[in-house]
C-alpha positions as MATLAB code, in Angstrom:
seq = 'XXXXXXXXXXXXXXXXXXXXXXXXXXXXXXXXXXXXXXXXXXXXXXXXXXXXXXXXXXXXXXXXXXXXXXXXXXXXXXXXXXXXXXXXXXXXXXXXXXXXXXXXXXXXXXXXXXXXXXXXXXXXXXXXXXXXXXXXXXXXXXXXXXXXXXXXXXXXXXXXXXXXXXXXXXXXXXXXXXXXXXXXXXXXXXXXXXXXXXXXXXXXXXXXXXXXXXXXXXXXXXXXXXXXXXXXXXXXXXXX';
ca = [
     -19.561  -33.862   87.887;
     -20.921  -35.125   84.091;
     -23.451  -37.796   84.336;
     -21.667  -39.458   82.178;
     -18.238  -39.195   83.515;
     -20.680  -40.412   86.868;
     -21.665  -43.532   85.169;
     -17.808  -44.467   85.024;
     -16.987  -43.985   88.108;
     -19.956  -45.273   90.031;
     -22.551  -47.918   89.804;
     -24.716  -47.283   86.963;
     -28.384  -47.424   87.482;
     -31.157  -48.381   85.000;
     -32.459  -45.702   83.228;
     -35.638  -47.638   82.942;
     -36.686  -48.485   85.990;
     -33.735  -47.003   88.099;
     -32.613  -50.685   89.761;
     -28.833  -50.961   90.364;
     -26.280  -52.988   87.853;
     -26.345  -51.664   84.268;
     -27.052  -48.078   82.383;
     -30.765  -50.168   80.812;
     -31.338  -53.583   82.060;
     -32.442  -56.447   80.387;
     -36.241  -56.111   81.186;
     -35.958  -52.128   79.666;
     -34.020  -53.317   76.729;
     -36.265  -55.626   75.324;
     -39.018  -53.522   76.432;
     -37.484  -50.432   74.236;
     -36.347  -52.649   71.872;
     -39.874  -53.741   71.454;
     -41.723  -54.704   68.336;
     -41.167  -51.687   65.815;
     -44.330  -50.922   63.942;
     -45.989  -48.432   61.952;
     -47.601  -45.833   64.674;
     -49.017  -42.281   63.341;
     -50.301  -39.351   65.240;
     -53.666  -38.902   65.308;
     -54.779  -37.173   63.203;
     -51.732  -36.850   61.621;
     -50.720  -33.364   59.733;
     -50.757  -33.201   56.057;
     -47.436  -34.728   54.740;
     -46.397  -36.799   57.463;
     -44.055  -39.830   55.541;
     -45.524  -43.002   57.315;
     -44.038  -43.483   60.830;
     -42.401  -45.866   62.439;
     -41.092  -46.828   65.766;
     -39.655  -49.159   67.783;
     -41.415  -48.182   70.986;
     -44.226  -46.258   72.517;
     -42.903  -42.623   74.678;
     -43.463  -44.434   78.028;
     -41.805  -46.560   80.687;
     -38.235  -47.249   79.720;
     -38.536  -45.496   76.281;
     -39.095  -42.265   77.905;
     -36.600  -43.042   80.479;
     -33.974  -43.860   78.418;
     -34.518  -40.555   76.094;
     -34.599  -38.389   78.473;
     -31.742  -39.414   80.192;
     -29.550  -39.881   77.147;
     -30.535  -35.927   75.897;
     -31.567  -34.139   79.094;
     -29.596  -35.300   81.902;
     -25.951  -35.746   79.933;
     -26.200  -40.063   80.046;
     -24.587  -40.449   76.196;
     -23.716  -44.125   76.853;
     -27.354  -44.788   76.191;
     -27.033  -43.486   72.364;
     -26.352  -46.976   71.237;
     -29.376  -48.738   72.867;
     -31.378  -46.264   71.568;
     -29.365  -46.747   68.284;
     -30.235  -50.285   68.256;
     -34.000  -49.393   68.925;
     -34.140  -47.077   66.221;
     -31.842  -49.452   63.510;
     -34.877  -51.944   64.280;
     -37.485  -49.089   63.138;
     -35.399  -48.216   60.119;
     -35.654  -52.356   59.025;
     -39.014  -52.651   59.773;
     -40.046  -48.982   57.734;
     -37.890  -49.716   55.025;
     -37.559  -53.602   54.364;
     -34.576  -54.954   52.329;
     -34.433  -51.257   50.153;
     -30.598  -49.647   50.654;
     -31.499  -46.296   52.455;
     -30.722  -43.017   53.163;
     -31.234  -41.766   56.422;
     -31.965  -38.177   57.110;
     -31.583  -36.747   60.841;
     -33.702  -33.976   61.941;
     -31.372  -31.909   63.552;
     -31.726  -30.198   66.522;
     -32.690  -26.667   67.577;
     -29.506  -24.666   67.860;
     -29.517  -23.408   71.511;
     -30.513  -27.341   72.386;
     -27.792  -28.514   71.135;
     -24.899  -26.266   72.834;
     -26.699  -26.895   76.007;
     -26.235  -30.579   75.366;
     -22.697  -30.540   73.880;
     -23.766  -32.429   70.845;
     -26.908  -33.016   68.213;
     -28.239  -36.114   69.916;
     -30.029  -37.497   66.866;
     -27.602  -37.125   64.546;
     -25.388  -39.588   66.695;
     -28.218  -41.933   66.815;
     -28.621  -41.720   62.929;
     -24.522  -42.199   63.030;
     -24.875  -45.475   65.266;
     -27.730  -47.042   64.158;
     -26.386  -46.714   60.517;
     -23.375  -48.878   61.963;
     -25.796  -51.155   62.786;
     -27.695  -51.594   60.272;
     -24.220  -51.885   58.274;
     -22.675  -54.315   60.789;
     -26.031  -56.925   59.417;
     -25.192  -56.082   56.106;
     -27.733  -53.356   54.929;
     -26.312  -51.046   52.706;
     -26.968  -47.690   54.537;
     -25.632  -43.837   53.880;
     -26.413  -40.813   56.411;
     -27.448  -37.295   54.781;
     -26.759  -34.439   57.204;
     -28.166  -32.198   54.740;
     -31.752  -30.827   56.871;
     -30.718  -27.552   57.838;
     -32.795  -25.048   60.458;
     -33.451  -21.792   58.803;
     -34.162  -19.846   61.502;
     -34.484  -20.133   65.391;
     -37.508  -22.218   67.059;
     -39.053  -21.950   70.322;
     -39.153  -24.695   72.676;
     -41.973  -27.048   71.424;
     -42.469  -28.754   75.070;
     -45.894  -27.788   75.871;
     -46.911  -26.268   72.682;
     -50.439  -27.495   70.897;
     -50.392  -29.271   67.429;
     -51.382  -26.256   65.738;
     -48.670  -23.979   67.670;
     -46.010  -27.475   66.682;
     -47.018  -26.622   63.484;
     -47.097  -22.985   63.124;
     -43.489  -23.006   64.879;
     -41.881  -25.274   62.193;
     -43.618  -23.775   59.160;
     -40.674  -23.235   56.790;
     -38.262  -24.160   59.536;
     -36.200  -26.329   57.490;
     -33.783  -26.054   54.695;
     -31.784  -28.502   52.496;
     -27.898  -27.890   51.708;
     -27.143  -28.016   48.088;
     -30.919  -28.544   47.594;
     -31.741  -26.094   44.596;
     -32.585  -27.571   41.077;
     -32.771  -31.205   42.207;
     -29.124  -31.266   43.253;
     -29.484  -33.753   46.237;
     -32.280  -35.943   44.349;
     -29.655  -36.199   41.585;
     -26.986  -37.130   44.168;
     -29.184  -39.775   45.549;
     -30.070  -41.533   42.285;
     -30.691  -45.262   42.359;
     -31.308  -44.914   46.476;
     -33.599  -47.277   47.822;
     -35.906  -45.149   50.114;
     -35.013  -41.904   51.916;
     -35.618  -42.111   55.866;
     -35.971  -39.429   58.448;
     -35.257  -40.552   61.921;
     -35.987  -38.385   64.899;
     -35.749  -39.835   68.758;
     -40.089  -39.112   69.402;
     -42.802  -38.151   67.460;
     -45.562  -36.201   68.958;
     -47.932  -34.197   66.801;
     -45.630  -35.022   63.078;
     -45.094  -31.300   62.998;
     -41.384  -31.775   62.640;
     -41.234  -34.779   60.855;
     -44.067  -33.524   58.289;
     -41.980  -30.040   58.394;
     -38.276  -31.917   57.506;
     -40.559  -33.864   54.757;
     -41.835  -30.665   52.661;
     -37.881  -29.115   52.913;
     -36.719  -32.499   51.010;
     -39.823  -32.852   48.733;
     -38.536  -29.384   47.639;
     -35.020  -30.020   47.152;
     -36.696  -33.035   44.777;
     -36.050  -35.439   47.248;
     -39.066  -38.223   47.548;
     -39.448  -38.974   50.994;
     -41.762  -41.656   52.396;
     -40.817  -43.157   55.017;
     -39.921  -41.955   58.820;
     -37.967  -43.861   61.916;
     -37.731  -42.977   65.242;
     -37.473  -44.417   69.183;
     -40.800  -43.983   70.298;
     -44.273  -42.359   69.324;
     -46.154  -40.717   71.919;
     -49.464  -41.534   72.972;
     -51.708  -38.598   71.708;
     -55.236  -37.813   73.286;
     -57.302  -36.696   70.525;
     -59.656  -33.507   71.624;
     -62.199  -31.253   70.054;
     -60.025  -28.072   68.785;
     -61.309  -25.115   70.440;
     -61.556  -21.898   68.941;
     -58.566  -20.455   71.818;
     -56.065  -23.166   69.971;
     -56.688  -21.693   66.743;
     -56.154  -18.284   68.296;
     -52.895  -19.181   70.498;
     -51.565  -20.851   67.080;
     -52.245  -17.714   64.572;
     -50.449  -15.503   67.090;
     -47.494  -17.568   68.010;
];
């Protein structure tokens, strides 16, 4: 049976911390929720917009996103919604804005059923709407080509992956800058960022298409554990 048709029929568990009563309790919601601020990978690849979140990729966070796009629990789009509307406000201040899902990798998304950050883009638009902020979503990212699963991949292999991944619809001769005209800021909004890869990837595709982006939203940033790059990384990465 669905996890989500589950979570109707039985009692729903928190996908925080896994006690009994409600799909995230209180505790994980405020602890998701959190206090959104500016968080970049270090070191950060060239062309990363600046990054914001409303969360760090642990504890509830990571619970909650996992659940919502790996284990079928799509009730928990709109606290993750409101966790990324929060990100958005704090990234973008007062400015009307655009935001700009990255959307997922093809074969993830019919093994899910549906794009799961698009539908957080969709809700936390309605949020951010609902409070009074004037806010448009731009499907208009498109993936050029097939990706492989970046779970366990390096930085360099992130980045080597999503070089020249992305596309924009309607984006030749300034089209969708000239369709955006008088927009406050532009806004990608993923669900994590790891290395930047895809969010500094997504960037270049709309800075092509004329499109000044500065500014990026998501859930939660990961922790990142800075190394020394050894000489097999750059090796693994050229031949990926």
């Amino acid at each position: 049976m669905p996890t989500a048709l589950l979570d109707l029929v039985l009692p729903p568990r928190c996908a925080g911390c896994d006690a009994p009563g409600s799909l995230l309790c209180p505790g994980c919601t405020a602890g998701l929720h959190g206090q959104p601020v500016r968080r970049m990978p270090d070191p950060s690849p060239s062309g990363l917009p600046d990054c914001w979140s409303a969360a760090v990729y642990a504890g509830a966070a990571r619970g909650a996103i996992l659940a919502y796009k790996e284990r079928g629990r799509t009730a928990l789009a709109r606290p993750l919604a409101g966790a990324l509307a929060l990100a958005v406000a704090a990234a973008a201040g007062e400015r009307p804005v655009v935001l700009v899902p990255v959307p997922s990798a093809r074969p993830a998304g019919r093994r899910r059923g549906h794009d799961p950050v698009d539908r957080l883009a969709e809700l936390a638009a309605g949020c951010l709407r609902g409070a009074g902020w004037p806010v448009a979503v731009a499907r208009t990212l498109t993936q050029r080509r097939r990706l492989a699963d970046q779970a366990g991949l390096s930085a360099l292999q992130r980045a080597e992956n999503l070089s020249g991944a992305f596309g924009v619809t309607g984006g030749r001769n300034g089209a969708v800058a000239r369709s955006w005209g008088g927009v406050g800021a532009v806004v990608l909004v993923d669900d994590v960022v790891t290395t930047g890869a895809t969010l500094a990837e997504a960037a270049r595709a709309l800075r092509e298409a004329g499109v000044t982006v500065s500014l990026a939203a998501v859930v939660a940033a990961t922790r990142r554990r800075v190394r020394k790059i050894e000489l097999s990384d750059i090796t693994e990465g050229n031949g990926s």
